[in-house]
XYZ file of C-alpha atoms in Angstrom:
455
model
C 89.242 220.214 30.975
C 89.483 216.482 31.872
C 86.724 213.682 33.519
C 87.622 211.817 36.374
C 87.375 208.226 37.645
C 85.532 209.144 40.588
C 81.551 208.971 38.456
C 82.731 205.856 38.119
C 80.922 203.454 34.574
C 79.372 207.144 33.101
C 81.294 207.353 30.433
C 80.819 203.498 29.777
C 77.466 204.275 29.543
C 77.424 207.407 27.347
C 79.767 204.949 25.433
C 77.508 202.350 24.335
C 74.768 203.889 23.914
C 75.150 207.182 22.082
C 75.983 206.017 18.629
C 79.885 207.591 16.984
C 78.712 211.143 15.293
C 75.270 211.787 17.264
C 74.981 214.977 19.804
C 73.879 215.024 22.826
C 71.835 217.472 24.495
C 72.144 218.403 28.858
C 69.788 219.624 30.506
C 71.159 221.867 32.192
C 69.411 223.829 35.609
C 71.739 224.797 36.920
C 71.732 223.250 40.688
C 74.558 220.654 41.574
C 73.709 217.751 39.656
C 73.025 219.193 36.240
C 76.225 221.529 36.584
C 78.633 218.331 36.720
C 76.926 216.641 34.339
C 77.668 219.320 32.136
C 81.077 219.740 33.158
C 81.516 216.051 32.490
C 79.623 215.495 29.755
C 81.712 218.433 27.626
C 84.959 216.735 29.137
C 83.684 213.338 27.591
C 82.326 215.048 24.308
C 85.359 216.978 23.112
C 87.962 214.036 24.291
C 85.282 211.574 21.977
C 84.362 214.647 18.779
C 80.725 214.178 20.083
C 79.015 217.369 19.338
C 77.481 218.159 23.273
C 75.253 221.302 23.279
C 72.889 222.086 26.994
C 69.599 223.307 27.566
C 67.822 225.040 30.136
C 64.374 225.778 31.105
C 62.857 228.403 33.009
C 59.849 227.761 34.714
C 58.806 231.568 35.522
C 58.266 229.981 39.189
C 60.074 231.451 41.130
C 62.358 234.918 42.302
C 64.732 234.008 41.298
C 64.719 231.919 37.874
C 65.917 234.106 35.894
C 68.951 234.265 38.260
C 69.372 230.875 37.332
C 69.300 231.128 33.774
C 71.982 234.082 34.060
C 74.217 231.678 36.004
C 73.899 229.062 33.361
C 74.150 231.477 30.516
C 77.974 232.409 32.048
C 78.537 228.793 32.235
C 77.987 227.771 29.323
C 79.785 230.774 27.566
C 82.518 230.093 29.888
C 83.137 226.060 28.981
C 82.039 227.114 25.469
C 79.086 224.931 25.709
C 76.317 225.803 22.470
C 73.350 226.455 24.935
C 68.745 226.774 24.191
C 66.774 228.357 26.494
C 62.895 228.508 26.354
C 60.072 229.370 28.521
C 56.749 228.601 29.765
C 54.062 229.447 31.993
C 53.565 226.514 34.339
C 51.246 227.845 36.606
C 48.866 228.769 33.675
C 49.211 225.741 31.947
C 48.126 224.019 35.700
C 45.032 226.455 35.612
C 44.002 225.128 31.931
C 44.876 221.356 31.971
C 44.558 220.955 36.240
C 47.874 219.034 36.544
C 49.829 219.612 40.139
C 52.908 222.317 39.794
C 55.037 219.841 39.103
C 53.374 217.597 36.797
C 53.292 220.505 34.205
C 56.151 222.148 34.743
C 57.827 218.694 33.499
C 55.139 218.824 30.878
C 56.835 221.981 29.854
C 60.196 221.066 30.513
C 60.525 218.095 28.441
C 58.265 219.491 25.701
C 61.043 221.931 24.840
C 63.891 219.343 25.826
C 62.385 217.349 22.674
C 61.984 219.882 20.849
C 65.271 221.200 21.076
C 66.945 217.586 20.704
C 64.755 217.395 16.717
C 65.657 220.866 16.137
C 69.605 219.325 16.525
C 68.794 216.668 14.147
C 67.494 214.022 17.019
C 69.802 214.527 20.002
C 70.337 212.559 23.199
C 68.853 214.390 25.923
C 71.000 213.902 29.083
C 69.348 213.975 32.392
C 71.357 213.910 35.611
C 68.874 211.813 37.877
C 71.473 210.012 39.892
C 70.468 207.035 42.926
C 69.331 209.489 45.325
C 66.196 210.642 43.501
C 65.968 207.460 41.724
C 65.272 206.159 45.351
C 63.290 209.089 46.572
C 61.391 208.450 43.628
C 60.555 204.286 44.662
C 59.515 205.423 47.369
C 56.870 208.129 46.510
C 55.412 205.347 44.877
C 55.003 202.893 46.900
C 54.074 204.644 49.597
C 50.904 206.184 47.032
C 50.916 202.247 46.321
C 52.326 201.513 43.289
C 52.568 198.084 41.174
C 56.805 196.467 39.922
C 56.280 198.999 37.409
C 56.110 202.187 40.648
C 59.023 199.906 42.568
C 61.258 199.967 39.501
C 61.761 203.970 39.612
C 63.293 205.918 37.124
C 64.426 204.045 34.064
C 68.403 204.773 32.682
C 67.054 205.194 29.173
C 63.840 206.595 27.990
C 63.949 206.738 23.922
C 66.198 208.932 23.366
C 66.460 210.947 26.785
C 69.958 209.022 29.203
C 70.160 209.267 32.302
C 74.293 208.678 32.680
C 74.785 209.444 36.727
C 71.524 207.001 37.278
C 73.451 204.887 39.180
C 75.812 207.354 41.248
C 75.371 208.742 44.449
C 74.105 212.864 45.192
C 77.136 212.402 47.380
C 79.496 211.364 44.551
C 78.111 213.871 41.927
C 79.219 216.940 45.412
C 82.708 215.208 46.021
C 83.909 215.106 42.073
C 82.119 219.648 41.993
C 84.043 219.765 44.531
C 87.258 218.302 42.987
C 86.654 220.433 40.300
C 85.217 223.613 41.278
C 82.134 223.201 40.218
C 80.234 226.041 41.449
C 76.259 226.432 41.057
C 73.088 227.261 41.820
C 70.867 225.972 44.835
C 66.914 225.775 44.696
C 65.616 227.595 48.298
C 62.424 225.786 47.391
C 64.771 222.184 48.198
C 65.186 223.110 51.713
C 62.116 223.718 52.389
C 59.511 219.736 53.534
C 56.738 221.981 53.023
C 56.658 222.585 49.504
C 57.129 218.994 48.204
C 56.636 215.465 49.760
C 60.261 214.668 47.578
C 61.552 217.577 49.529
C 60.360 215.797 53.234
C 62.013 212.052 51.443
C 64.786 214.035 51.142
C 65.465 216.519 54.054
C 64.411 213.678 56.760
C 63.372 210.453 55.189
C 66.531 209.503 53.384
C 68.381 211.247 56.555
C 67.506 207.838 58.518
C 67.617 205.386 55.709
C 71.222 206.649 56.378
C 71.458 205.461 59.890
C 70.988 201.773 58.825
C 72.263 201.952 56.499
C 74.636 204.274 55.519
C 74.177 203.015 51.361
C 70.562 202.784 51.499
C 70.187 205.111 48.291
C 72.594 202.885 46.690
C 71.330 200.036 47.392
C 67.458 200.947 46.853
C 68.839 202.087 43.445
C 70.338 198.376 42.628
C 66.439 197.198 44.120
C 64.391 199.660 41.719
C 66.833 198.173 39.057
C 66.587 194.283 39.342
C 63.358 195.146 39.538
C 63.260 197.444 35.969
C 64.946 194.311 34.826
C 61.823 192.167 35.972
C 59.337 194.608 35.021
C 60.346 194.573 31.069
C 59.766 190.507 30.817
C 55.824 191.078 32.595
C 55.709 194.032 29.500
C 56.737 191.152 26.960
C 54.187 188.729 29.144
C 51.660 190.777 29.342
C 51.578 191.926 25.547
C 50.475 188.299 25.268
C 47.787 188.059 26.206
C 46.961 192.257 25.278
C 46.842 190.167 21.800
C 43.231 188.518 22.829
C 41.947 192.541 22.637
C 39.942 193.230 20.512
C 40.240 196.494 18.851
C 38.247 199.432 16.898
C 36.884 202.747 17.392
C 36.223 203.880 20.672
C 35.884 200.400 21.823
C 38.189 197.809 23.435
C 36.893 194.334 23.474
C 38.082 191.175 25.023
C 36.807 187.490 26.254
C 36.142 186.500 29.391
C 37.364 183.142 29.051
C 40.914 185.156 28.008
C 40.547 187.053 30.589
C 40.631 184.098 33.371
C 43.693 182.742 31.506
C 45.520 185.732 32.757
C 47.373 185.330 35.971
C 46.273 186.698 39.064
C 49.599 188.910 39.733
C 49.319 190.032 35.483
C 45.983 191.048 35.837
C 45.822 194.557 36.825
C 48.636 194.901 34.258
C 46.331 193.649 30.860
C 43.450 195.318 32.385
C 46.109 198.888 32.262
C 46.817 198.223 28.961
C 43.625 198.240 27.781
C 43.234 201.380 28.863
C 45.967 202.459 26.644
C 44.893 201.031 23.523
C 41.731 202.310 23.846
C 43.510 205.321 23.696
C 43.255 207.178 27.637
C 45.524 205.884 28.447
C 46.389 204.330 32.169
C 46.849 207.529 34.606
C 43.897 208.255 37.017
C 43.348 204.182 36.967
C 43.917 203.215 40.552
C 43.075 200.224 42.510
C 39.541 201.414 43.075
C 38.751 201.476 39.442
C 40.693 197.531 38.458
C 39.018 196.042 42.237
C 35.906 197.708 39.890
C 37.089 195.812 36.984
C 37.374 192.716 38.659
C 33.654 192.345 40.510
C 32.106 193.503 37.650
C 33.500 190.147 35.650
C 33.164 187.588 37.939
C 29.809 188.806 40.096
C 27.617 190.573 37.649
C 24.977 189.574 34.761
C 25.416 191.489 31.484
C 23.247 194.224 32.181
C 25.902 195.291 33.926
C 28.179 198.857 33.443
C 30.279 201.263 35.079
C 32.124 204.679 34.979
C 35.754 204.748 35.673
C 37.869 208.088 34.220
C 39.104 209.143 30.892
C 34.619 208.903 30.053
C 35.694 205.173 29.777
C 32.457 202.968 30.446
C 33.276 199.644 30.845
C 30.093 196.664 30.429
C 29.845 193.045 29.851
C 28.114 191.789 26.897
C 27.959 188.399 25.035
C 30.473 187.316 27.823
C 33.039 190.150 26.434
C 34.761 192.835 28.570
C 33.586 196.052 26.776
C 35.619 199.381 27.611
C 33.853 202.377 25.524
C 33.783 205.813 25.368
C 31.453 205.866 23.357
C 27.729 206.541 24.558
C 26.041 204.329 25.431
C 22.386 204.349 26.024
C 20.266 204.042 28.933
C 20.317 201.183 30.307
C 20.911 199.179 33.855
C 24.077 200.056 35.352
C 25.306 198.375 38.991
C 26.755 200.240 41.193
C 30.025 200.254 43.700
C 30.402 202.293 46.895
C 32.254 205.138 47.103
C 32.580 204.956 42.694
C 30.636 207.787 40.766
C 28.921 206.448 37.513
C 27.366 208.461 35.037
C 23.960 207.574 33.978
C 22.427 209.881 31.497
C 22.385 213.777 32.449
C 23.319 212.164 36.630
C 26.364 211.198 38.361
C 24.747 208.932 40.696
C 27.183 207.491 43.798
C 26.092 204.809 46.169
C 27.507 206.586 49.761
C 27.481 205.345 53.174
C 27.095 208.792 54.565
C 24.705 211.639 52.943
C 26.193 214.181 50.951
C 24.242 216.715 49.142
C 20.984 215.553 46.968
C 20.052 212.229 46.416
C 17.985 209.367 48.171
C 18.403 208.239 51.612
C 17.498 204.252 51.650
C 17.604 202.423 54.594
C 20.214 199.856 55.173
C 19.881 196.060 54.473
C 21.646 192.774 53.498
C 20.170 193.097 49.823
C 22.930 195.445 49.366
C 25.202 194.186 47.713
C 22.783 194.775 44.535
C 22.360 197.745 44.181
C 21.728 199.460 40.526
C 20.602 201.949 38.646
C 18.388 201.316 35.402
C 14.950 203.524 33.817
C 11.945 202.859 34.905
C 9.421 200.903 33.935
C 6.069 203.131 33.849
C 3.630 200.918 35.115
C 5.930 199.962 37.700
C 4.357 201.278 41.449
C 5.949 202.934 44.136
C 4.174 202.963 46.950
C 5.211 206.939 49.305
C 3.794 208.619 52.191
C 1.814 211.019 50.702
C -0.297 207.677 49.036
C -1.717 207.309 52.436
C -0.305 203.562 52.118
C -1.697 202.531 48.865
C 0.614 202.725 45.779
C 0.929 204.478 42.637
C 2.270 203.910 39.315
C 5.182 206.044 38.658
C 3.019 207.436 35.073
C 0.166 208.743 37.697
C 2.846 210.199 40.365
C 4.779 211.940 37.252
C 2.019 213.359 36.254
C 0.660 214.654 39.747
C 4.615 216.485 39.544
C 4.083 217.885 36.085
C 6.800 215.895 34.965
C 7.187 215.443 30.919
C 7.214 212.032 29.161
C 11.073 213.207 27.812
C 12.009 214.048 31.351
C 10.277 210.817 33.225
C 12.707 208.168 30.728
C 15.918 210.513 31.717
C 14.689 210.198 35.591
C 17.632 207.785 37.750
C 15.132 204.956 39.124
C 17.202 203.065 42.012
C 16.630 198.975 42.333
C 17.449 197.269 45.111
C 17.827 193.738 43.372
C 14.721 192.832 41.662
C 12.008 195.490 43.654
C 12.087 199.535 42.356
C 12.488 201.262 45.486
C 12.970 204.796 44.972
C 13.108 207.613 41.390
C 14.938 210.480 41.617
C 12.157 213.302 42.250
C 9.597 210.702 43.028
C 11.001 209.812 46.399
C 11.737 206.775 48.186
C 9.696 204.052 48.710
C 8.479 203.409 52.129
C 9.637 199.768 52.384
C 13.633 201.403 51.633
C 12.871 204.245 54.173
C 15.169 204.521 56.711
C 14.026 204.681 60.489
C 14.170 207.756 62.074
C 17.371 209.296 62.327
C 18.995 205.844 62.121
C 21.926 204.710 59.334
C 21.504 204.887 55.846
C 22.883 204.171 52.776
C 22.981 207.268 50.534
C 22.757 206.984 46.382
C 23.836 210.684 46.059
C 22.548 212.347 42.295
C 23.882 215.078 40.858
C 22.671 216.667 37.169
C 26.016 217.064 35.213
C 24.019 218.928 32.432
C 25.685 221.642 30.162
C 22.583 223.498 30.377
C 22.484 222.862 34.816
C 26.718 223.406 35.015
C 25.348 226.606 32.388
C 23.245 227.817 35.757
C 26.148 227.428 38.561
């Protein structure tokens, strides 16, 4: 078995990365790309005295999964390559952790690979990702909305994971397989554009791009590589600004003055880095949440507060931006349209349309400052049933037999500095919508454990 020059540069990548005396573990699915990887690396390792093993993970998602496992077993036996096989319940992980099937499969697969690599003394993990995979990843990230990191595509190396084929196209690997008579298994779902967005890109979009430029995938992979170099430089710069962040258990803080010194193009990365320092990670933190943080520190006072994914609360205090997972006492919190706020026992959301339970208020120019807050029992509301007069919140709660402890936890809605409504009491007539006309809607949902159990 010999290597061939068609796989340009792959041997050089292995030789410059894998240290003498090391071990490599090839991730092998049975598909064309991974079979080329195993064939190529087995020959390379044999020629240089580097131990090579294979690892196959059976996701148990397709009727043909056991067929693929048997195929990989036979190939490894024929090529005299030690094989480790793992299995996992992807569907169970989807159910318990709320992941997509693709995310759950990847999580189980890489956990298995890392365990096997450690069992072999910290072996390098090799995967068969190629330039076409990289181009598809770049496009997926682009259409979903991303920064430089997303456009940088798949890294050639991440820790002990190495992708020696990342610069090679799928066509080059197909030529290599044909030249060596390497057989492989086809995942039947790869031919169905309805199964996954990546399939749609592979089957329909990339062929159109190749009509424009036959080397589209290769050029996109080159661009991703250049962007990754840029992203690494930006990461170093981001780390410099993150040194100004104070880190405590459950809380990270940065002075607004230090935040103002961060260049605009880098602020999103610094904010995402704060989520990393908090220990919750940046997954699910999207553009809408970053925009909420921009608005928080640019336009609100020290009593402003918003809720973010992962149970994080962002607030201003003493000219500092604070991100925390610690429970906070109930206080005034600004509402940002379409961004749910966890406030006490409730989830409160400002909407442009009515949805579920809540309070409908008339629209107006003052809607730029809408907040939820505890209500002073002495404040007053004028409701239809008060016949033009006003009554105190305290009196209205007594009339409705709402206890003191309940009263103090009721969300009160303020428009500017004026009390507009109190949940379970009603909307002041000065803020009530007119007939069937347009309205702003404050959706209010109970989120206590007791109510969840009752549902």
